[in-house]
XYZ file of N, CA and C in Angstrom:
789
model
N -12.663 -43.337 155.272
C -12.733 -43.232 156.725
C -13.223 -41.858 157.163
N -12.722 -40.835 156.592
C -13.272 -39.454 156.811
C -14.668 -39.611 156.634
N -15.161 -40.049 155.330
C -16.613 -39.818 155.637
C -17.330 -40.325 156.629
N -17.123 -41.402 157.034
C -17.787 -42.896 158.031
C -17.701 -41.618 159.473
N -16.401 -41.052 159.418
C -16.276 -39.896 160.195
C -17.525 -39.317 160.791
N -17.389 -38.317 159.581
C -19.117 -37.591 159.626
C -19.612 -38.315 159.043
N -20.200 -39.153 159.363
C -21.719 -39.934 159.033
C -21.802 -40.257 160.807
N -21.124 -40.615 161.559
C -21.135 -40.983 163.005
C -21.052 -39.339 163.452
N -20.438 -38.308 163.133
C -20.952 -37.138 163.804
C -21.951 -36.741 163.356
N -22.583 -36.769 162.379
C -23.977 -36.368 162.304
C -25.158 -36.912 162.625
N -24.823 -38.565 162.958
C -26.011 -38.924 163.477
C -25.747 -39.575 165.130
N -24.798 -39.374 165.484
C -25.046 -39.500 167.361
C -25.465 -38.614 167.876
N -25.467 -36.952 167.241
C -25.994 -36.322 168.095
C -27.545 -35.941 168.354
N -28.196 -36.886 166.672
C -29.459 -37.165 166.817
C -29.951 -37.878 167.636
N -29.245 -39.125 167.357
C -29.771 -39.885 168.298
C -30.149 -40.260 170.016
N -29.069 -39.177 170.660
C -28.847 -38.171 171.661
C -30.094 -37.327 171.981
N -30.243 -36.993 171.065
C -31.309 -35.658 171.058
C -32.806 -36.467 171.236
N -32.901 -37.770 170.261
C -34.265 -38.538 170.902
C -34.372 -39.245 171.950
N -33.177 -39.628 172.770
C -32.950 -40.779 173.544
C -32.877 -40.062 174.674
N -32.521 -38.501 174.864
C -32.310 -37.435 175.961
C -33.145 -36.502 176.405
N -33.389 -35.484 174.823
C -34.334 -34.510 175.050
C -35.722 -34.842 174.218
N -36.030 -35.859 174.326
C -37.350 -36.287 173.742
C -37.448 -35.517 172.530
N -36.294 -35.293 171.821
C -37.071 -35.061 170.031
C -37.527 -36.080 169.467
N -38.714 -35.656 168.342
C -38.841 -36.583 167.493
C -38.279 -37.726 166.761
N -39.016 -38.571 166.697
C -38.185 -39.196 165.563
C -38.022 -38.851 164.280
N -38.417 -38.666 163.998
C -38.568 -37.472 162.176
C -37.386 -37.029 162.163
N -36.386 -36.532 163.361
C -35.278 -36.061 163.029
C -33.969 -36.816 162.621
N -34.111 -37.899 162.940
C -33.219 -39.072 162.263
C -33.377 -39.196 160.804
N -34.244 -38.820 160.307
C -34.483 -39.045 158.517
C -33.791 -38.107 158.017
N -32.855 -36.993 158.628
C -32.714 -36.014 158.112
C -30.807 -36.866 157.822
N -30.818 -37.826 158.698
C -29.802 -38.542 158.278
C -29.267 -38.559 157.184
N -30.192 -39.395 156.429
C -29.757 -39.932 154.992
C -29.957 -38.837 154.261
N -31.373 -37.730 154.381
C -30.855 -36.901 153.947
C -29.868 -36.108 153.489
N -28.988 -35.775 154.210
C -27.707 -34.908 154.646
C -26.672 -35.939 153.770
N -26.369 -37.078 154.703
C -25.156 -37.499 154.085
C -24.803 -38.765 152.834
N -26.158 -38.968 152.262
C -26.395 -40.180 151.210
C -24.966 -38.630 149.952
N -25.619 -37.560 149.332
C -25.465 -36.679 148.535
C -24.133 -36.476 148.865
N -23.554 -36.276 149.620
C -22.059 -36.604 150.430
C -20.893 -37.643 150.270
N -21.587 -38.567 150.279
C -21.155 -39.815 149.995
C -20.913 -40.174 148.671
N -22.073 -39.752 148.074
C -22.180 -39.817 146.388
C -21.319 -39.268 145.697
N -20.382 -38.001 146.116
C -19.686 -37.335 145.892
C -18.389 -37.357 146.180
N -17.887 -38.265 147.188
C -16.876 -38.421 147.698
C -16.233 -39.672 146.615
N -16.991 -40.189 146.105
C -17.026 -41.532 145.386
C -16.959 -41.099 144.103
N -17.321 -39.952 143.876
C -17.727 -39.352 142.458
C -16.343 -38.973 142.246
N -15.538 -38.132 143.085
C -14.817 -37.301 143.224
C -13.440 -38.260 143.250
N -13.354 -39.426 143.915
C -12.009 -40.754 143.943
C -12.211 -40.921 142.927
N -13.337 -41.594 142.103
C -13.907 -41.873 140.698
C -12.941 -41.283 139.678
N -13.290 -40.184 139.787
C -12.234 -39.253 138.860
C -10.493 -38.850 138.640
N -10.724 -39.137 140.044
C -8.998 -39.407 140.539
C -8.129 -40.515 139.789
N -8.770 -41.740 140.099
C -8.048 -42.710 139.321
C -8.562 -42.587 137.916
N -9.705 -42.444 137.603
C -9.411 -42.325 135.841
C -8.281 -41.366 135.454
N -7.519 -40.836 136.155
C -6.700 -40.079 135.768
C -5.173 -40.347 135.393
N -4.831 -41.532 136.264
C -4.659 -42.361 136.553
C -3.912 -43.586 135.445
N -5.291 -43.537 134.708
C -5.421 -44.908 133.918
C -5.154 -44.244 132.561
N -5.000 -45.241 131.049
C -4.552 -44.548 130.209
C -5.800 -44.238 129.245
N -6.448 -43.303 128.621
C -7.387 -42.556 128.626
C -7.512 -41.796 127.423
N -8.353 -40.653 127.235
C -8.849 -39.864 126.045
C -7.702 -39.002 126.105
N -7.815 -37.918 125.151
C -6.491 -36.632 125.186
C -6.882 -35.897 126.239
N -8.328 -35.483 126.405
C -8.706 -34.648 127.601
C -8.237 -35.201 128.754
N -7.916 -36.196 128.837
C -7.362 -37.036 130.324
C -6.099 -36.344 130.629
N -5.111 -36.879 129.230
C -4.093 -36.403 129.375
C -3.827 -34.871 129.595
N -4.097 -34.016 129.145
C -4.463 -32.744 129.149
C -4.311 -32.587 130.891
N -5.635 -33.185 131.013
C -5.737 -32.817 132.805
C -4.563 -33.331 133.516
N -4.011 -34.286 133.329
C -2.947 -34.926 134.288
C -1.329 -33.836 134.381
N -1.621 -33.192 133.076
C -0.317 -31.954 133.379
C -1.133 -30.247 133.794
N -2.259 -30.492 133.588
C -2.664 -29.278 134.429
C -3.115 -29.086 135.808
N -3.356 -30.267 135.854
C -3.939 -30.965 137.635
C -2.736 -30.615 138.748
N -1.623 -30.804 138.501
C -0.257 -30.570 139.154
C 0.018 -29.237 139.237
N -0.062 -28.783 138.102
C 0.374 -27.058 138.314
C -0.830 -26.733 138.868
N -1.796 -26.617 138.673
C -3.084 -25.797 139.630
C -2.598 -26.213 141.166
N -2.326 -27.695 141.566
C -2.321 -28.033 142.586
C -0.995 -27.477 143.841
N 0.051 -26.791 142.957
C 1.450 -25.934 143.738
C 0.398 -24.524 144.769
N -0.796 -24.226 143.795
C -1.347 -23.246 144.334
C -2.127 -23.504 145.671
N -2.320 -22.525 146.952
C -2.653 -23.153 147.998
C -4.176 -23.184 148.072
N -4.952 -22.242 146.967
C -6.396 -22.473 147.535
C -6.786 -23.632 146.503
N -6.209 -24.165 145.274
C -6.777 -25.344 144.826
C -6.423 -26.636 145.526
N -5.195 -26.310 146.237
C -4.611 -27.437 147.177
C -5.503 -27.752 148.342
N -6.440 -26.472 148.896
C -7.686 -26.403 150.048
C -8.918 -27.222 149.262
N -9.500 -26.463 148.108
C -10.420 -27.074 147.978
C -10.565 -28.684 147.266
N -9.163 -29.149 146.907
C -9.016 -30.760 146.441
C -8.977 -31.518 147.474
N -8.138 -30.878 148.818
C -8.398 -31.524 149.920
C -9.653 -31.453 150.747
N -10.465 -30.452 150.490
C -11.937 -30.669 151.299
C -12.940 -31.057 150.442
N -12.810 -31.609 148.940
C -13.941 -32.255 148.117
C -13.067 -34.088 148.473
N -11.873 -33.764 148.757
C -11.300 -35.544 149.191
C -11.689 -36.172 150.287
N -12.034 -35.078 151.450
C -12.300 -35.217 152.177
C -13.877 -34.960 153.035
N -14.559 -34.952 152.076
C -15.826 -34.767 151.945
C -16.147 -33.305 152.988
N -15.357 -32.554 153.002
C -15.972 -31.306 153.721
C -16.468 -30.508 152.699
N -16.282 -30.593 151.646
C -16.994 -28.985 150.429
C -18.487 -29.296 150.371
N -19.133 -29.264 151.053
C -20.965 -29.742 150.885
C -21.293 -28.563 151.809
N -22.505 -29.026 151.625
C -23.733 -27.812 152.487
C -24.814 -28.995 152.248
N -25.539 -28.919 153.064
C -26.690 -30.036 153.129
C -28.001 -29.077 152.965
N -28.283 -29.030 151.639
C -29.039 -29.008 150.850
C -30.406 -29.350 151.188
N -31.548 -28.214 151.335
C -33.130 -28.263 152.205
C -33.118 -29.211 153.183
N -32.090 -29.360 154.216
C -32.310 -30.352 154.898
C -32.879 -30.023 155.954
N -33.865 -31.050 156.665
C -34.986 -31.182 157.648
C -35.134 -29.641 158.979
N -33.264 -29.885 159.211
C -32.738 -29.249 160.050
C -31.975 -28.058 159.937
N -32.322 -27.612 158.982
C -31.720 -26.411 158.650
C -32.261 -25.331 157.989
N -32.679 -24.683 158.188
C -32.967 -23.095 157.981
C -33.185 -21.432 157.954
N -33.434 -21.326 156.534
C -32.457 -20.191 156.162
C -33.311 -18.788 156.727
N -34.336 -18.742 157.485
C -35.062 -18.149 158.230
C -34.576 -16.096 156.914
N -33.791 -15.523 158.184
C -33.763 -14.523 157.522
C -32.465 -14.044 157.602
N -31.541 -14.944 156.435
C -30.345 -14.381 156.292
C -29.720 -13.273 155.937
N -28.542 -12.322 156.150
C -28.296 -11.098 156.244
C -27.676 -11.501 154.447
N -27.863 -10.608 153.548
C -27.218 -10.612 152.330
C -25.652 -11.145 152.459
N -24.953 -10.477 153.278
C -23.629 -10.246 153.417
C -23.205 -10.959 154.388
N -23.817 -12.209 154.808
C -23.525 -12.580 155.610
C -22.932 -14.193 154.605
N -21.199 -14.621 155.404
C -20.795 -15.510 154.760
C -20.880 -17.135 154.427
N -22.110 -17.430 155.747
C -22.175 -18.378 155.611
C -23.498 -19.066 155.486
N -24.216 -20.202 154.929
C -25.622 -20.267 154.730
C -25.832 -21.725 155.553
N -27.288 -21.509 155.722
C -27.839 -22.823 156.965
C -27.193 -23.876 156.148
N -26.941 -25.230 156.331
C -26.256 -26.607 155.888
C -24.976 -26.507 155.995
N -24.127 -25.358 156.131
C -22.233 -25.674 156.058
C -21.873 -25.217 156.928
N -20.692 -25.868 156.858
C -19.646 -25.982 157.719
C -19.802 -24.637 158.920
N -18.997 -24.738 159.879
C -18.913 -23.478 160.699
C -17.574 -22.985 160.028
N -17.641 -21.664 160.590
C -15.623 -21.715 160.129
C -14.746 -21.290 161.645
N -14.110 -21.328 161.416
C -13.684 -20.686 162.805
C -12.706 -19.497 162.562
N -12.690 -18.312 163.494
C -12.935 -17.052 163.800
C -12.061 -16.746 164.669
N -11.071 -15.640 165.024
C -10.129 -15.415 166.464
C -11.311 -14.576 167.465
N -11.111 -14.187 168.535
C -11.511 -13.902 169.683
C -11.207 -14.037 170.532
N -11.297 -12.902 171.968
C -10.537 -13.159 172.744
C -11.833 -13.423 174.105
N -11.437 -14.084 175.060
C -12.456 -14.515 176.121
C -12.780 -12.832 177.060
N -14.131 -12.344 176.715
C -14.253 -11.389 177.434
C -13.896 -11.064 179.434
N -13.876 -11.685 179.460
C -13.479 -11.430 181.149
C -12.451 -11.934 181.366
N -11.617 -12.647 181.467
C -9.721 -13.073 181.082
C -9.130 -12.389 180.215
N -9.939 -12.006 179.391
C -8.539 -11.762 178.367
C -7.885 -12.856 177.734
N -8.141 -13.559 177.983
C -7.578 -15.399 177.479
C -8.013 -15.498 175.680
N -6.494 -15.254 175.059
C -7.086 -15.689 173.093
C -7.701 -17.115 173.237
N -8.637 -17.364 172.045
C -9.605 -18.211 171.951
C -10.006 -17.565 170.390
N -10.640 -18.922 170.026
C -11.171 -18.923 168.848
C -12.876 -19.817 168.424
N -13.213 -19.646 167.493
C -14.438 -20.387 167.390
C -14.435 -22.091 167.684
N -13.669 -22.484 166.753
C -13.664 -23.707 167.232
C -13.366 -24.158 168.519
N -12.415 -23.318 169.562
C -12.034 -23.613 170.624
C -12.997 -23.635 171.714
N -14.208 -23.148 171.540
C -15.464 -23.151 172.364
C -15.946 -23.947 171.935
N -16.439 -24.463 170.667
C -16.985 -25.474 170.258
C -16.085 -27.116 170.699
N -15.314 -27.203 171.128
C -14.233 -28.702 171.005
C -15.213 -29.256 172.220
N -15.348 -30.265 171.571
C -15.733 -31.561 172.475
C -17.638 -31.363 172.981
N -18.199 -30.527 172.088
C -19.530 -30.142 172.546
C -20.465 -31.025 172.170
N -21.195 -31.217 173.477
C -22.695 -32.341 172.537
C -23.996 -31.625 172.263
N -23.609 -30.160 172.213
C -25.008 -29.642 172.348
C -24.819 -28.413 171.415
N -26.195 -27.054 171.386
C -26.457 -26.688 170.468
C -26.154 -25.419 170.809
N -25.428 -24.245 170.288
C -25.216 -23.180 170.494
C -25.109 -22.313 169.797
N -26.376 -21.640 170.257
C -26.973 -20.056 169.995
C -25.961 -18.757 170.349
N -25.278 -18.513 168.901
C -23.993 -17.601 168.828
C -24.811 -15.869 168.599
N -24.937 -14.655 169.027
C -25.286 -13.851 168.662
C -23.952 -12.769 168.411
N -24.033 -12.552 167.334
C -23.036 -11.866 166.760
C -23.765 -9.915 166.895
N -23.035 -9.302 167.972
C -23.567 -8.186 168.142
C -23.430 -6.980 166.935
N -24.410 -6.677 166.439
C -24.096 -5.250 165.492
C -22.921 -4.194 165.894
N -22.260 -3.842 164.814
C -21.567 -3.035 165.011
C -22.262 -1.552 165.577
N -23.601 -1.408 165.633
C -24.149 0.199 165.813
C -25.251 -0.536 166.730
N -25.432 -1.608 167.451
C -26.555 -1.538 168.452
C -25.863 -0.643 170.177
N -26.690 -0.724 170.725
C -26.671 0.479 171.408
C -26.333 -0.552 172.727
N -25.597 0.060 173.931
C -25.546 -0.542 175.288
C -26.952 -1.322 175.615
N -27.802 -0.642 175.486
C -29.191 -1.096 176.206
C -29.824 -2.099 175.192
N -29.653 -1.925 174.354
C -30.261 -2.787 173.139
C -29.580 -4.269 173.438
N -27.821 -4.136 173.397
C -27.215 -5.406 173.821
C -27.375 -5.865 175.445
N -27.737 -5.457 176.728
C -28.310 -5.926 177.360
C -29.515 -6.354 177.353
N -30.217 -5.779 176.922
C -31.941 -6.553 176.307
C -31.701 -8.174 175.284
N -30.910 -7.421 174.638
C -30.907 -8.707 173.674
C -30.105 -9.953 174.516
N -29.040 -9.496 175.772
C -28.533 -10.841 176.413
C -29.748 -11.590 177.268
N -30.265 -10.428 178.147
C -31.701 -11.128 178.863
C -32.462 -11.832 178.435
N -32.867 -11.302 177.199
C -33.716 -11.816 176.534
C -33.220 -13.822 176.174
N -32.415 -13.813 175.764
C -31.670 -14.944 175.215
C -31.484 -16.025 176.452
N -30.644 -15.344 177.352
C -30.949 -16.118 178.943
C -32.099 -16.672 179.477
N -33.156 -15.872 178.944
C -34.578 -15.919 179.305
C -35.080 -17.450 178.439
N -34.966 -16.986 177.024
C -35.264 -18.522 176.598
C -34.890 -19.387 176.275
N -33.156 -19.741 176.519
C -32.411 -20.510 176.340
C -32.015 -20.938 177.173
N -31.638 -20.612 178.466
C -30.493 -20.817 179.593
C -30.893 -21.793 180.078
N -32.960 -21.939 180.260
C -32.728 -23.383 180.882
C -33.333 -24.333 179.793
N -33.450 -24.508 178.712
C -33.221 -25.575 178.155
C -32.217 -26.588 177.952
N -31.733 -27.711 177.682
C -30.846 -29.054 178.150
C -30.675 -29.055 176.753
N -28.583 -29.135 176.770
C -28.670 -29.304 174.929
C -28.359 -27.890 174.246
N -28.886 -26.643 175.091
C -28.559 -25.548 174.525
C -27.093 -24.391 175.356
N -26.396 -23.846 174.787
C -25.679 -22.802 175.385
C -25.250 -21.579 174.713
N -24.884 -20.698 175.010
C -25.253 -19.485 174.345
C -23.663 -18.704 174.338
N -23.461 -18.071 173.157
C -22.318 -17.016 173.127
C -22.722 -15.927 172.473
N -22.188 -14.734 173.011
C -22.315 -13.197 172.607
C -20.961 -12.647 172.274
N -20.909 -12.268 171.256
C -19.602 -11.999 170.162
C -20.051 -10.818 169.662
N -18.706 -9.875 170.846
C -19.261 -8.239 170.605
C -18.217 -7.209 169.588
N -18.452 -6.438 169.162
C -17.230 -5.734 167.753
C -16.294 -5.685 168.767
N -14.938 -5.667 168.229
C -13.460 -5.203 168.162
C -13.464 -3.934 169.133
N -14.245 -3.117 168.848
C -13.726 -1.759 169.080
C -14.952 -1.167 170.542
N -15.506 -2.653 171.177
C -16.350 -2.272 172.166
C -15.317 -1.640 173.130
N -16.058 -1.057 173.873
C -15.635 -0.277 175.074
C -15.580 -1.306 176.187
N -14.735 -1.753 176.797
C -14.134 -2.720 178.023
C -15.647 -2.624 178.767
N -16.195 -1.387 179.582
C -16.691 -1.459 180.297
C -18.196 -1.673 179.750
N -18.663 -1.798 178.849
C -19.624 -2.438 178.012
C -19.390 -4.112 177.959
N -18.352 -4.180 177.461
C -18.436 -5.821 177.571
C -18.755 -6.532 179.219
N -18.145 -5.391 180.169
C -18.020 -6.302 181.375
C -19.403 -6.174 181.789
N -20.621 -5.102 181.373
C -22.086 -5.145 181.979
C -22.408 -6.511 181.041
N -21.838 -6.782 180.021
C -23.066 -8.124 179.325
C -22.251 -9.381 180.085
N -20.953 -9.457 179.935
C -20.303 -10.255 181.273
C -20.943 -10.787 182.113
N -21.402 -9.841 182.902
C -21.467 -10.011 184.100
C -23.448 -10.437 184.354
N -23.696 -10.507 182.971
C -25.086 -11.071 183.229
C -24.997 -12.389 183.378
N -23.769 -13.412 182.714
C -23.330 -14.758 182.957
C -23.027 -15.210 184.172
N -23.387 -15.902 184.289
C -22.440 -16.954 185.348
C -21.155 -17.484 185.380
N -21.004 -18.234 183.929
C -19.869 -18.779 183.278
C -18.888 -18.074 182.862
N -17.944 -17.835 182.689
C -16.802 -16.975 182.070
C -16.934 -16.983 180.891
N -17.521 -17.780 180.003
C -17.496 -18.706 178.389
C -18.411 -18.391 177.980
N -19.135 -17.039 178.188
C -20.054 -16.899 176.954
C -20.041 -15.539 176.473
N -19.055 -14.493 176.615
C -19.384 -13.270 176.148
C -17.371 -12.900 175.429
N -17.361 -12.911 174.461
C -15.969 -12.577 173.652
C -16.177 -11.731 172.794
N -14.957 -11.274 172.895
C -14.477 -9.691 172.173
C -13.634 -10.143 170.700
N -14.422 -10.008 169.495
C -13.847 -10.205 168.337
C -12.747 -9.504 168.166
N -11.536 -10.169 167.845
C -10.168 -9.894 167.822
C -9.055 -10.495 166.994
N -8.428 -10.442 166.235
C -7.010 -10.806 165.704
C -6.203 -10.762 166.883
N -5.884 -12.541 167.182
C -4.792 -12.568 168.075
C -3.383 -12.641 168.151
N -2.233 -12.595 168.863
C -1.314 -13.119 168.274
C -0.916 -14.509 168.182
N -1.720 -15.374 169.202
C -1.567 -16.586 168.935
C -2.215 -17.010 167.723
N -3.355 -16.611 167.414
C -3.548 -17.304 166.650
C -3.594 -16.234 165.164
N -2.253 -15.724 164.603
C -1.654 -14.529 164.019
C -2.470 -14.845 162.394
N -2.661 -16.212 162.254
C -2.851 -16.589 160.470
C -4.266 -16.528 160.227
N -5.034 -16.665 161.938
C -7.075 -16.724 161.541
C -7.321 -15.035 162.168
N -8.122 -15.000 161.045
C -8.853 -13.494 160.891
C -10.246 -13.277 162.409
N -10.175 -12.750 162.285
C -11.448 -12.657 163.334
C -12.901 -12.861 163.041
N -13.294 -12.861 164.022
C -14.774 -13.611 163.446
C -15.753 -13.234 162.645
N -15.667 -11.147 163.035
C -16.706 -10.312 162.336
C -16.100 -10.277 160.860
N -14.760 -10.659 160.652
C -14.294 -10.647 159.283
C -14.788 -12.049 158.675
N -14.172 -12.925 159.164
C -15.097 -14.074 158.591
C -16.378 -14.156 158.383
N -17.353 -13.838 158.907
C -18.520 -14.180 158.965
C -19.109 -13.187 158.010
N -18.391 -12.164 157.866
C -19.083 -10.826 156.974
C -19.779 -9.839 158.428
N -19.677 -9.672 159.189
C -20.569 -9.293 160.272
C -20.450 -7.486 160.274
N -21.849 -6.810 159.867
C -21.406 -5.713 160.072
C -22.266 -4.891 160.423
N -23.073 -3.665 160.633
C -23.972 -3.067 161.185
C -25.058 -3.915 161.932
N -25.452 -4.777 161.047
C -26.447 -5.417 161.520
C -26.063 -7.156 162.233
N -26.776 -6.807 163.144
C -26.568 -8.151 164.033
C -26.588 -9.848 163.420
N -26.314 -10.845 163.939
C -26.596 -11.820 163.301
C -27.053 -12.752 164.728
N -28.056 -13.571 164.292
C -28.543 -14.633 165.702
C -27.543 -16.104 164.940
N -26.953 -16.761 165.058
C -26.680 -18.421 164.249
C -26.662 -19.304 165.412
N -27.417 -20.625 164.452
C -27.353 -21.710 165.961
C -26.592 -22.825 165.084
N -25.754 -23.158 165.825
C -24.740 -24.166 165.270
C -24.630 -25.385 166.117
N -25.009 -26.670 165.154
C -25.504 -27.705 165.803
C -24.685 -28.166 166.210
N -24.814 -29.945 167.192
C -23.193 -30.425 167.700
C -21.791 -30.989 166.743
N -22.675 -31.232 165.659
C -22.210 -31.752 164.284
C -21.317 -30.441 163.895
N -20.987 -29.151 164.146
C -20.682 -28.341 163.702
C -21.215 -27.365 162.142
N -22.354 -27.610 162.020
C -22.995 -27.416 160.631
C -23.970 -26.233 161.655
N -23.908 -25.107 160.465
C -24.667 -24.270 160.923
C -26.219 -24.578 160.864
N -27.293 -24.298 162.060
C -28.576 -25.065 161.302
C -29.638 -23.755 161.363
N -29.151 -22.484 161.677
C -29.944 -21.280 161.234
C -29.252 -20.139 161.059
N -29.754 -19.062 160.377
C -29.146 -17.776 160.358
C -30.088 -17.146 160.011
N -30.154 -15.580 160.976
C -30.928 -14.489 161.281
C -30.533 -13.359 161.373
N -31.242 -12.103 160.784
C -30.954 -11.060 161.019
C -31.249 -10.606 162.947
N -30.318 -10.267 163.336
C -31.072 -9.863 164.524
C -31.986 -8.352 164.696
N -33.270 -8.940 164.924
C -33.987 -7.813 165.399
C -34.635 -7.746 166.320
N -33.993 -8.228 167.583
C -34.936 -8.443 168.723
C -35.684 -9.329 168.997
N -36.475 -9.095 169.953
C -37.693 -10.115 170.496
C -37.967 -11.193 169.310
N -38.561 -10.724 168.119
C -38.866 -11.515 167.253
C -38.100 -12.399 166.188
N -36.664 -11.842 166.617
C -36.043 -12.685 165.964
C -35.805 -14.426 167.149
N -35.457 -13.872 167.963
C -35.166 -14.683 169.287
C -36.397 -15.573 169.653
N -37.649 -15.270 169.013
C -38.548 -15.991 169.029
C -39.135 -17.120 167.969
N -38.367 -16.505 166.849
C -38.343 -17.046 165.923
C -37.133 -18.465 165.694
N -35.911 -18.039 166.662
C -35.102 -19.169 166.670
C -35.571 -20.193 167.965
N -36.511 -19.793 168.887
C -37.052 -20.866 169.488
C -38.023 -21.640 169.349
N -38.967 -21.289 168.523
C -40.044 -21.831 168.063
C -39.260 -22.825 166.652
N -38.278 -22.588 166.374
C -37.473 -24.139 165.569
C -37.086 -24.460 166.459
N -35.798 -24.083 167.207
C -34.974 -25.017 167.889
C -36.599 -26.394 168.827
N -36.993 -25.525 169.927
C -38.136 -26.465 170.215
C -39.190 -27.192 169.070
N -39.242 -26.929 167.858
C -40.407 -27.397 167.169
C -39.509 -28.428 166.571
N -38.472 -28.498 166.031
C -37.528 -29.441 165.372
C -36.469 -30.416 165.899
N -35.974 -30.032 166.980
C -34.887 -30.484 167.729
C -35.238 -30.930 169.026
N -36.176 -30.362 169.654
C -36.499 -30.785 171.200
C -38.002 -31.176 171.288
N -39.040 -31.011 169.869
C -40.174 -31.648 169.788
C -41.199 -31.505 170.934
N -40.708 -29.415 170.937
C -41.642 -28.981 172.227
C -42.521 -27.871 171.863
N -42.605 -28.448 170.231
C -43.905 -27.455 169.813
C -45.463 -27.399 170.289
């Protein structure tokens, strides 16, 4: 059932995307792409479960008293439950995803998962987290993760800029995720270039949410900026060094050439 899961989140929001914003059809093939290898694995992975199960070679046995003790531990207990549950994948050269110009150190690569991150809502003050902006979204959002050493003027350029070629496209919305240690009255000039309250947050360890790390820790985020566009499916479908104009041009000429079929 989990998988049938995502197999219906990954392809309504295609189908959305041709039936709404006139993308291609080409982007539906990226379907089977993505989740045939998924599937194969989920099956691969029960497969193995019950031979374990059943009465078997010595290596079987072997595994059936080491399988338990690994499993008391909590990160083999994470990753048995997300290969059971078909989340341990990355979708592999798929149609919709690319790796443009990823930062070395950066933790996560085009095809997987998002993770989610603490933060607090820049103009409230209201804790919030990654996923909590993302809940219930049908559309595509262009996250810019601000450098720890870009400059006031640099991060207003880089919000304009982004407003400029995103804001009115249908399908797209935008967040700016500025270091920990910004200065209040810096966050409130990129603030206040929004309209919305919901697009400019201050990376933070909250106390509500005391057990998730913050985002620039998760993500690896550090001198250098990061652009990521994370589809409705929750799968990351680019990552960029940010360098300005040309990076920002570079994530619109996909998003429109692949997704909105306004090359």
């Amino acid at each position: 059932m989990n998988t049938g899961l995502q197999d219906a989140a990954n392809l309504v929001w295609k189908l959305s995307s041709v039936l709404n914003y006139k993308s291609p059809c080409s982007i539906l093939e990226s379907y089977t792409q993505e989740r045939i290898p998924v599937a194969e694995n989920v099956i691969t992975f029960s497969s193995n479960l019950t031979k374990l199960s059943c009465p078997s070679t010595k290596q079987v046995k072997i595994a059936r008293i080491l399988i338990p003790t690994l499993l008391k531990f909590s990160i083999p207990q994470k990753l048995a439950r997300f290969a059971f549950l078909g989340f341990s994948f990355r979708y592999e050269s798929s149609l919709i995803a690319t790796t443009c110009s990823r930062p070395t150190d950066f933790m996560v690569t085009p095809g997987e998962r998002v993770r989610d991150g603490a933060m607090l809502i820049a103009r409230t003050g209201e804790e919030s987290s990654l996923f909590r902006i993302l809940r219930g979204v049908s559309f595509h959002c262009v996250v810019w993760f601000v450098g720890e050493k870009c400059s006031v003027d640099d991060m207003l350029m880089g919000v304009r800029m982004l407003l400029r070629k995103f804001a009115g496209i249908d399908g797209v919305t935008l967040a700016v995720v500025v270091p920990k240690n910004s200065p209040l009255s810096v966050v409130d000039r990129l603030d206040a270039e929004f309209e919305s309250p919901y697009h400019v947050f201050l990376d933070q360890n909250t106390k509500e949410l005391a057990e998730l790390k913050g985002t620039y820790e998760i993500y690896g985020v550090k001198k250098q900026g990061v652009l990521m566009l994370i589809r409705p499916d929750l799968i990351v479908g680019s990552v960029q060094k940010y360098q300005g104009k040309t990076t920002i041009d570079e994530l619109e000429d996909f998003l429109k050439g692949y997704i909105f079929g306004l090359r």
